[in-house]
PDB file of C-alpha atoms in Angstrom:
ATOM      1  CA  SER A   1     -26.450 108.683 -23.709  1.00  0.00           C
ATOM      2  CA  ALA A   2     -26.686 106.021 -21.050  1.00  0.00           C
ATOM      3  CA  VAL A   3     -26.219 106.834 -17.351  1.00  0.00           C
ATOM      4  CA  PHE A   4     -24.193 104.415 -15.128  1.00  0.00           C
ATOM      5  CA  VAL A   5     -25.813 104.321 -11.651  1.00  0.00           C
ATOM      6  CA  GLY A   6     -23.941 102.662  -8.782  1.00  0.00           C
ATOM      7  CA  PRO A   7     -23.251 102.808  -5.061  1.00  0.00           C
ATOM      8  CA  LEU A   8     -20.533 104.992  -3.602  1.00  0.00           C
ATOM      9  CA  GLY A   9     -17.086 104.267  -4.786  1.00  0.00           C
ATOM     10  CA  VAL A  10     -18.047 102.375  -8.089  1.00  0.00           C
ATOM     11  CA  GLY A  11     -17.788 105.682 -10.117  1.00  0.00           C
ATOM     12  CA  ALA A  12     -14.191 105.801  -9.732  1.00  0.00           C
ATOM     13  CA  HIS A  13     -13.850 102.276 -11.469  1.00  0.00           C
ATOM     14  CA  LEU A  14     -16.356 103.268 -14.149  1.00  0.00           C
ATOM     15  CA  ARG A  15     -14.334 106.458 -14.903  1.00  0.00           C
ATOM     16  CA  ALA A  16     -10.954 104.468 -14.873  1.00  0.00           C
ATOM     17  CA  TRP A  17     -12.629 102.280 -17.505  1.00  0.00           C
ATOM     18  CA  GLY A  18     -13.402 105.204 -19.796  1.00  0.00           C
ATOM     19  CA  VAL A  19     -16.946 106.018 -18.771  1.00  0.00           C
ATOM     20  CA  PRO A  20     -17.220 109.940 -19.001  1.00  0.00           C
ATOM     21  CA  GLY A  21     -17.746 111.341 -15.473  1.00  0.00           C
ATOM     22  CA  HIS A  22     -20.933 113.227 -16.422  1.00  0.00           C
ATOM     23  CA  ARG A  23     -22.562 109.801 -17.004  1.00  0.00           C
ATOM     24  CA  VAL A  24     -21.821 108.460 -13.556  1.00  0.00           C
ATOM     25  CA  VAL A  25     -24.173 108.736 -10.916  1.00  0.00           C
ATOM     26  CA  GLU A  26     -23.307 107.418  -7.285  1.00  0.00           C
ATOM     27  CA  ARG A  27     -25.704 107.028  -4.313  1.00  0.00           C
ATOM     28  CA  ASP A  28     -25.175 106.018  -0.740  1.00  0.00           C
ATOM     29  CA  TRP A  29     -27.832 103.655   0.968  1.00  0.00           C
ATOM     30  CA  GLU A  30     -31.158 105.599   0.769  1.00  0.00           C
ATOM     31  CA  GLY A  31     -30.105 107.773  -2.080  1.00  0.00           C
ATOM     32  CA  VAL A  32     -32.329 108.171  -4.963  1.00  0.00           C
ATOM     33  CA  VAL A  33     -32.014 109.034  -8.765  1.00  0.00           C
ATOM     34  CA  THR A  34     -34.405 109.202 -11.489  1.00  0.00           C
ATOM     35  CA  VAL A  35     -33.430 107.850 -14.798  1.00  0.00           C
ATOM     36  CA  ALA A  36     -35.722 107.565 -17.889  1.00  0.00           C
ATOM     37  CA  GLY A  37     -38.813 107.803 -15.706  1.00  0.00           C
ATOM     38  CA  LEU A  38     -37.666 105.113 -13.220  1.00  0.00           C
ATOM     39  CA  GLU A  39     -36.853 105.935  -9.533  1.00  0.00           C
ATOM     40  CA  LEU A  40     -33.713 104.089  -8.277  1.00  0.00           C
ATOM     41  CA  THR A  41     -33.148 103.870  -4.626  1.00  0.00           C
ATOM     42  CA  CYS A  42     -29.766 102.533  -3.384  1.00  0.00           C
ATOM     43  CA  LEU A  43     -30.638 100.252  -0.445  1.00  0.00           C
ATOM     44  CA  GLU A  44     -28.559  98.350   2.248  1.00  0.00           C
ATOM     45  CA  THR A  45     -27.627  94.654   1.609  1.00  0.00           C
ATOM     46  CA  ARG A  46     -24.863  92.364   2.743  1.00  0.00           C
ATOM     47  CA  HIS A  47     -21.809  91.222   0.915  1.00  0.00           C
ATOM     48  CA  PHE A  48     -18.460  92.610   0.255  1.00  0.00           C
ATOM     49  CA  SER A  49     -16.624  94.431  -2.534  1.00  0.00           C
ATOM     50  CA  GLY A  50     -13.370  94.022  -4.237  1.00  0.00           C
ATOM     51  CA  ARG A  51     -11.246  90.920  -4.699  1.00  0.00           C
ATOM     52  CA  GLY A  52      -7.792  89.713  -3.391  1.00  0.00           C
ATOM     53  CA  LEU A  53      -6.302  91.951  -0.688  1.00  0.00           C
ATOM     54  CA  ARG A  54      -8.205  95.152  -1.540  1.00  0.00           C
ATOM     55  CA  ARG A  55     -11.746  94.725  -0.146  1.00  0.00           C
ATOM     56  CA  ASN A  56     -14.622  96.962   0.772  1.00  0.00           C
ATOM     57  CA  THR A  57     -13.428 100.001  -1.069  1.00  0.00           C
ATOM     58  CA  THR A  58     -16.956 100.550  -2.504  1.00  0.00           C
ATOM     59  CA  LEU A  59     -20.463 100.354  -1.040  1.00  0.00           C
ATOM     60  CA  TRP A  60     -22.318  97.141  -1.701  1.00  0.00           C
ATOM     61  CA  ALA A  61     -25.937  97.739  -2.573  1.00  0.00           C
ATOM     62  CA  ALA A  62     -29.227  96.487  -3.568  1.00  0.00           C
ATOM     63  CA  TRP A  63     -31.839  98.623  -5.545  1.00  0.00           C
ATOM     64  CA  LYS A  64     -35.346  99.539  -5.602  1.00  0.00           C
ATOM     65  CA  VAL A  65     -36.539 100.218  -9.190  1.00  0.00           C
ATOM     66  CA  ALA A  66     -39.964 101.987  -9.070  1.00  0.00           C
ATOM     67  CA  GLY A  67     -41.982 102.734 -12.286  1.00  0.00           C
ATOM     68  CA  PRO A  68     -45.352 104.313 -12.703  1.00  0.00           C
ATOM     69  CA  ARG A  69     -47.179 101.000 -11.962  1.00  0.00           C
ATOM     70  CA  HIS A  70     -44.521  98.453 -10.507  1.00  0.00           C
ATOM     71  CA  THR A  71     -41.699  98.157  -8.122  1.00  0.00           C
ATOM     72  CA  ALA A  72     -39.032  95.615  -8.118  1.00  0.00           C
ATOM     73  CA  TYR A  73     -36.294  94.873  -5.515  1.00  0.00           C
ATOM     74  CA  LEU A  74     -32.984  93.754  -7.087  1.00  0.00           C
ATOM     75  CA  GLY A  75     -31.074  92.111  -4.340  1.00  0.00           C
ATOM     76  CA  GLY A  76     -27.686  91.743  -6.233  1.00  0.00           C
ATOM     77  CA  ASP A  77     -25.428  89.437  -4.579  1.00  0.00           C
ATOM     78  CA  THR A  78     -26.466  89.231  -0.949  1.00  0.00           C
ATOM     79  CA  GLY A  79     -26.296  87.179   2.173  1.00  0.00           C
ATOM     80  CA  ALA A  80     -29.099  86.890   4.836  1.00  0.00           C
ATOM     81  CA  THR A  81     -29.446  90.194   6.596  1.00  0.00           C
ATOM     82  CA  ARG A  82     -31.921  92.054   8.729  1.00  0.00           C
ATOM     83  CA  ALA A  83     -31.792  94.796   6.269  1.00  0.00           C
ATOM     84  CA  HIS A  84     -34.216  93.074   4.143  1.00  0.00           C
ATOM     85  CA  ALA A  85     -37.001  93.389   6.800  1.00  0.00           C
ATOM     86  CA  ARG A  86     -35.961  97.031   7.240  1.00  0.00           C
ATOM     87  CA  THR A  87     -36.248  97.680   3.463  1.00  0.00           C
ATOM     88  CA  GLY A  88     -39.524  95.871   3.265  1.00  0.00           C
ATOM     89  CA  ALA A  89     -41.007  98.081   6.079  1.00  0.00           C
ATOM     90  CA  ALA A  90     -39.655 101.323   4.461  1.00  0.00           C
ATOM     91  CA  HIS A  91     -40.042 100.673   0.843  1.00  0.00           C
ATOM     92  CA  GLY A  92     -42.211  97.532   0.187  1.00  0.00           C
ATOM     93  CA  PRO A  93     -44.022  95.912  -0.996  1.00  0.00           C
ATOM     94  CA  PHE A  94     -42.496  94.846  -4.164  1.00  0.00           C
ATOM     95  CA  ASP A  95     -44.236  93.443  -7.211  1.00  0.00           C
ATOM     96  CA  LEU A  96     -41.079  91.390  -7.893  1.00  0.00           C
ATOM     97  CA  THR A  97     -37.989  90.453  -5.866  1.00  0.00           C
ATOM     98  CA  VAL A  98     -35.010  89.302  -7.685  1.00  0.00           C
ATOM     99  CA  LEU A  99     -32.708  87.436  -5.121  1.00  0.00           C
ATOM    100  CA  PRO A 100     -29.734  85.114  -5.244  1.00  0.00           C
ATOM    101  CA  ILE A 101     -30.177  81.450  -4.338  1.00  0.00           C
ATOM    102  CA  GLY A 102     -26.977  79.836  -5.325  1.00  0.00           C
ATOM    103  CA  ALA A 103     -23.335  79.471  -4.384  1.00  0.00           C
ATOM    104  CA  TYR A 104     -24.004  79.059  -0.801  1.00  0.00           C
ATOM    105  CA  ALA A 105     -21.712  77.343   1.561  1.00  0.00           C
ATOM    106  CA  ASP A 106     -20.769  77.037   5.247  1.00  0.00           C
ATOM    107  CA  LEU A 107     -17.587  78.903   4.350  1.00  0.00           C
ATOM    108  CA  TRP A 108     -19.223  82.089   3.466  1.00  0.00           C
ATOM    109  CA  PRO A 109     -22.790  82.238   5.238  1.00  0.00           C
ATOM    110  CA  ASP A 110     -22.809  86.061   5.226  1.00  0.00           C
ATOM    111  CA  ILE A 111     -22.400  86.748   1.624  1.00  0.00           C
ATOM    112  CA  HIS A 112     -24.532  84.219  -0.375  1.00  0.00           C
ATOM    113  CA  ALA A 113     -28.155  83.428   0.687  1.00  0.00           C
ATOM    114  CA  ASP A 114     -29.231  79.924   0.549  1.00  0.00           C
ATOM    115  CA  PRO A 115     -32.636  79.201  -1.143  1.00  0.00           C
ATOM    116  CA  GLU A 116     -34.437  79.107   2.122  1.00  0.00           C
ATOM    117  CA  GLN A 117     -32.953  82.441   3.250  1.00  0.00           C
ATOM    118  CA  ALA A 118     -33.775  83.972  -0.046  1.00  0.00           C
ATOM    119  CA  VAL A 119     -37.512  82.815   0.385  1.00  0.00           C
ATOM    120  CA  ALA A 120     -37.416  84.402   3.941  1.00  0.00           C
ATOM    121  CA  ALA A 121     -35.893  87.680   2.516  1.00  0.00           C
ATOM    122  CA  HIS A 122     -38.637  87.753  -0.149  1.00  0.00           C
ATOM    123  CA  ARG A 123     -41.232  87.525   2.518  1.00  0.00           C
ATOM    124  CA  GLU A 124     -39.653  90.254   4.522  1.00  0.00           C
ATOM    125  CA  LEU A 125     -39.426  92.478   1.586  1.00  0.00           C
ATOM    126  CA  GLY A 126     -43.089  92.007   0.947  1.00  0.00           C
ATOM    127  CA  GLY A 127     -42.750  90.544  -2.517  1.00  0.00           C
ATOM    128  CA  ARG A 128     -45.526  89.220  -4.624  1.00  0.00           C
ATOM    129  CA  GLY A 129     -43.293  87.185  -7.041  1.00  0.00           C
ATOM    130  CA  LEU A 130     -39.679  85.951  -6.493  1.00  0.00           C
ATOM    131  CA  LEU A 131     -37.224  85.663  -9.376  1.00  0.00           C
ATOM    132  CA  PRO A 132     -34.255  83.504  -8.304  1.00  0.00           C
ATOM    133  CA  ILE A 133     -30.892  84.487  -9.657  1.00  0.00           C
ATOM    134  CA  HIS A 134     -27.193  83.550  -8.870  1.00  0.00           C
ATOM    135  CA  TRP A 135     -27.516  79.759  -9.638  1.00  0.00           C
ATOM    136  CA  ALA A 136     -26.568  77.350 -12.538  1.00  0.00           C
ATOM    137  CA  THR A 137     -24.096  79.875 -14.133  1.00  0.00           C
ATOM    138  CA  PHE A 138     -20.736  78.813 -12.934  1.00  0.00           C
ATOM    139  CA  ASN A 139     -19.398  76.301 -10.422  1.00  0.00           C
ATOM    140  CA  LEU A 140     -18.760  78.536  -7.260  1.00  0.00           C
ATOM    141  CA  GLY A 141     -20.591  76.536  -4.617  1.00  0.00           C
ATOM    142  CA  PHE A 142     -20.117  72.886  -3.476  1.00  0.00           C
ATOM    143  CA  HIS A 143     -23.711  72.019  -4.338  1.00  0.00           C
ATOM    144  CA  PRO A 144     -25.140  70.352  -7.496  1.00  0.00           C
ATOM    145  CA  TRP A 145     -26.160  72.962 -10.091  1.00  0.00           C
ATOM    146  CA  ASP A 146     -29.894  72.334  -9.845  1.00  0.00           C
ATOM    147  CA  GLU A 147     -29.871  71.990  -6.134  1.00  0.00           C
ATOM    148  CA  PRO A 148     -30.729  75.764  -5.311  1.00  0.00           C
ATOM    149  CA  ALA A 149     -33.691  75.804  -7.657  1.00  0.00           C
ATOM    150  CA  GLU A 150     -34.950  72.506  -6.247  1.00  0.00           C
ATOM    151  CA  ARG A 151     -34.600  73.854  -2.663  1.00  0.00           C
ATOM    152  CA  ALA A 152     -36.194  77.176  -3.580  1.00  0.00           C
ATOM    153  CA  ARG A 153     -39.206  75.396  -5.077  1.00  0.00           C
ATOM    154  CA  LYS A 154     -39.817  73.457  -1.816  1.00  0.00           C
ATOM    155  CA  ALA A 155     -39.215  76.496   0.339  1.00  0.00           C
ATOM    156  CA  ALA A 156     -41.480  78.545  -1.749  1.00  0.00           C
ATOM    157  CA  ALA A 157     -44.315  75.990  -1.765  1.00  0.00           C
ATOM    158  CA  ASP A 158     -43.939  75.694   1.959  1.00  0.00           C
ATOM    159  CA  GLN A 159     -44.231  79.466   2.410  1.00  0.00           C
ATOM    160  CA  ASP A 160     -46.851  79.952  -0.308  1.00  0.00           C
ATOM    161  CA  VAL A 161     -44.501  82.071  -2.356  1.00  0.00           C
ATOM    162  CA  VAL A 162     -44.835  82.683  -6.048  1.00  0.00           C
ATOM    163  CA  LEU A 163     -41.536  81.458  -7.559  1.00  0.00           C
ATOM    164  CA  ALA A 164     -40.842  82.762 -11.069  1.00  0.00           C
ATOM    165  CA  LEU A 165     -38.841  80.022 -12.996  1.00  0.00           C
ATOM    166  CA  PRO A 166     -38.360  81.375 -16.525  1.00  0.00           C
ATOM    167  CA  ARG A 167     -36.075  79.604 -19.002  1.00  0.00           C
ATOM    168  CA  PRO A 168     -32.978  81.564 -19.658  1.00  0.00           C
ATOM    169  CA  GLY A 169     -34.015  84.660 -21.698  1.00  0.00           C
ATOM    170  CA  GLU A 170     -37.720  84.092 -21.250  1.00  0.00           C
ATOM    171  CA  ARG A 171     -39.715  87.298 -20.532  1.00  0.00           C
ATOM    172  CA  ILE A 172     -41.813  87.830 -17.438  1.00  0.00           C
ATOM    173  CA  ASP A 173     -44.646  90.340 -17.849  1.00  0.00           C
ATOM    174  CA  LEU A 174     -46.074  91.812 -14.817  1.00  0.00           C
ATOM    175  CA  THR A 175     -48.636  94.032 -16.548  1.00  0.00           C
ATOM    176  CA  GLY A 176     -51.756  94.096 -14.417  1.00  0.00           C
ATOM    177  CA  VAL A 177     -50.196  92.208 -11.487  1.00  0.00           C
ATOM    178  CA  THR A 178     -51.511  93.708  -8.250  1.00  0.00           C
ATOM    179  CA  THR A 179     -51.888  90.655  -6.037  1.00  0.00           C
ATOM    180  CA  VAL A 180     -50.069  87.302  -5.146  1.00  0.00           C
ATOM    181  CA  ASP A 181     -52.755  85.453  -7.215  1.00  0.00           C
ATOM    182  CA  ASP A 182     -52.070  87.717 -10.189  1.00  0.00           C
ATOM    183  CA  ALA A 183     -48.435  87.046  -9.773  1.00  0.00           C
ATOM    184  CA  ARG A 184     -49.010  83.339  -9.835  1.00  0.00           C
ATOM    185  CA  ALA A 185     -50.875  83.387 -12.949  1.00  0.00           C
ATOM    186  CA  ALA A 186     -48.319  85.812 -14.854  1.00  0.00           C
ATOM    187  CA  VAL A 187     -44.965  83.965 -14.357  1.00  0.00           C
ATOM    188  CA  PRO A 188     -43.586  80.506 -15.344  1.00  0.00           C
ATOM    189  CA  THR A 189     -43.433  78.169 -12.400  1.00  0.00           C
ATOM    190  CA  GLU A 190     -42.710  74.852 -13.594  1.00  0.00           C
ATOM    191  CA  PRO A 191     -39.097  73.630 -13.772  1.00  0.00           C
ATOM    192  CA  TRP A 192     -37.511  73.656 -17.095  1.00  0.00           C
ATOM    193  CA  TRP A 193     -34.039  72.270 -16.096  1.00  0.00           C
ATOM    194  CA  PRO A 194     -34.834  68.433 -15.980  1.00  0.00           C
ATOM    195  CA  THR A 195     -35.067  68.576 -19.765  1.00  0.00           C
ATOM    196  CA  ALA A 196     -31.844  70.668 -19.979  1.00  0.00           C
ATOM    197  CA  ARG A 197     -29.472  68.070 -18.775  1.00  0.00           C
TER     198      ARG A 197
END
C-alpha cells in the first residue's frame, strides 16, 4: 500500500483525513526515507504553512528524489532563499529542478519566486534542466497568465539554462541525460501557449 511522505507536522493532517498511521512517514530537513527504490531527502525551503489564523504548524519543505541513475529537486512552493545554494552544495547537482515561476507579487516576495529568481535558484542547485511549475493554473498573482513563462524563457536564455516547456500532461524522458547538452536535446523547449489562447 502507498506510503505518504511529508515534512514534520503533516502526518497529523493525513491521519485526521483517514490515512492509517503506519502509512505516514514524516521527516525533518535533511531527513531521508527510501520508498520503492527512491531515496527521498527532506530539504529546507522558504514559504509558510497553513491558512487563516493558524500558520506555520507544519514544516515547509522541498525534496530531493534520487533514483539509481537520476536526481530531481522538487522545490514545491518556494520563495527566493539562500537555502537553494546550500542545497546545491550539499546535494547537487540535479538532473532536473522543478521550481515555481508564477503568482509572484511585491506583496509576498518571500513565498513565491519570480521567474528570474527561479532561474537563479536552478543555477544555485546545480540543475541540468529546469521544469517550471506554479503558473497558469489559477489567478493568484497580478500578472498575465503567460507572463511567468515568457519571463522564464528570457531569463533562461540569458543564463544558458535548459528550460523544459512540456504541454500539460506531456512526458519528459531524462533517460541518458548526463550533461546540459543532453538535457537540451531531451526536453521540449518551445512555447506551446500562444496557440492555447
